[in-house]
Amino acid sequence: MKVKDLTTQLKMQVKAGSDALSNEITGGYTSDLLSDVMGNAQEGHVWITMQAHKNIIAVASLKELAAIIVIGNHTPGEDTIAQANQEGIPLLSTPESAFDVSGKIYNMLHE
Amino acid sequence: MFFNMQLTYEIAGGDFGKAGYASSEIKKVLKKLNLDLRIIKKIAVALYEAEVNIVAHAYRGSLTVEIDTVKISVKAQDEGPGIADIDQAMTEGFSTASAQVREMGFGAGMGLPNIKKNADELNISSEVGKGTELEIITYLK
Ligand SMILES: Nc1ncnc2c1ncn2[C@@H]1O[C@H](COP(=O)(O)OP(=O)(O)OP(=O)(O)O)[C@@H](O)[C@H]1O
Ligand SMILES: [Mg+2]
């Protein structure tokens, strides 16, 4: 499954990193704590979070995550978007909750 | 491989916008050296946590990486309040981060435990009112 499948099947909006939508997704991690993600997410995971500030891009880049999905009404700012483009990290957004998004992606990965 | 190199990055306390920059730059250099990817991934976690701790808890500091034929040593030094009780600081979940810093998703009290888990050796020395120094060693094997 690729990041692109999230945009087509779950209608997520691409905020940044559109050059890397062919990244392969191997799993996911849902958390709003940066050190938790640093310690427990794995390369190739999609990260589902309400954090939308610039530092999430460094975390995703250092961990080589496949994409970040910002959920709910949390909108990434211009600095976050610019950083994601620079680092080549797909940054997606959806109005859905972390629970719903995680469940849907889990099902897509396991069907 | 016959090399021996050293890199130093200055870190400003309180500048969350730049947090992670030095770690990312160092990771890029390590990748160019063709080091074992598993080792690079572990060092990237340790570097990031050490860098963010300087930003979140100290006034100013630096990250220095030294690579030789047997190991990679990271030194994170800072001028700051220091750590009064290192065992307590190493306990997962312990954090003195402010409410504002926690809102950004920092302050889980997982940074130092993450460094420990991702290093072969971690030595911490600190003086209250002066600063903290972390030495993080990873053997290339
Ligand atoms: N460089 C430092 N200078 C002063 N105090 C520090 C420093 N690094 C860590 N500490 C102290 O140790 C505590 C635990 O650090 P740790 O990195 O494990 O968690 P945290 O930084 O609070 O949260 P997290 O890393 O999960 O975002 C900190 O809350 C702080 O009190
Ligand atoms: Mg920390």
Short mmCIF file of N, CA and C and ligand atoms in Angstrom, two decimals, chain A residues 35, chain B residues 49 52-53 57 107 110-112, ligand 2:
data_model
loop_
_atom_site.label_atom_id
_atom_site.label_comp_id
_atom_site.label_asym_id
_atom_site.label_seq_id
_atom_site.Cartn_x
_atom_site.Cartn_y
_atom_site.Cartn_z
N SER A 35 8.36 11.97 21.68
CA SER A 35 9.34 10.97 22.11
C SER A 35 8.78 9.55 22.03
N GLU B 49 16.85 13.21 20.69
CA GLU B 49 16.43 13.38 22.09
C GLU B 49 17.39 14.26 22.87
N VAL B 52 16.78 17.91 21.58
CA VAL B 52 15.55 18.50 22.09
C VAL B 52 15.67 18.79 23.59
N ASN B 53 16.40 17.96 24.32
CA ASN B 53 16.57 18.25 25.75
C ASN B 53 17.33 19.54 25.98
N HIS B 57 15.26 22.22 27.92
CA HIS B 57 15.62 22.31 29.33
C HIS B 57 16.84 23.19 29.63
N GLY B 107 7.76 16.32 26.57
CA GLY B 107 7.49 16.17 27.99
C GLY B 107 6.82 14.87 28.38
N MET B 110 10.24 10.52 28.07
CA MET B 110 10.73 9.32 27.36
C MET B 110 12.05 9.55 26.65
N GLY B 111 12.52 10.80 26.64
CA GLY B 111 13.72 11.12 25.86
C GLY B 111 14.97 10.42 26.37
N LEU B 112 15.28 10.59 27.65
CA LEU B 112 16.49 9.94 28.20
C LEU B 112 16.37 8.42 28.13
MG MG C 2 13.45 14.96 26.45
#
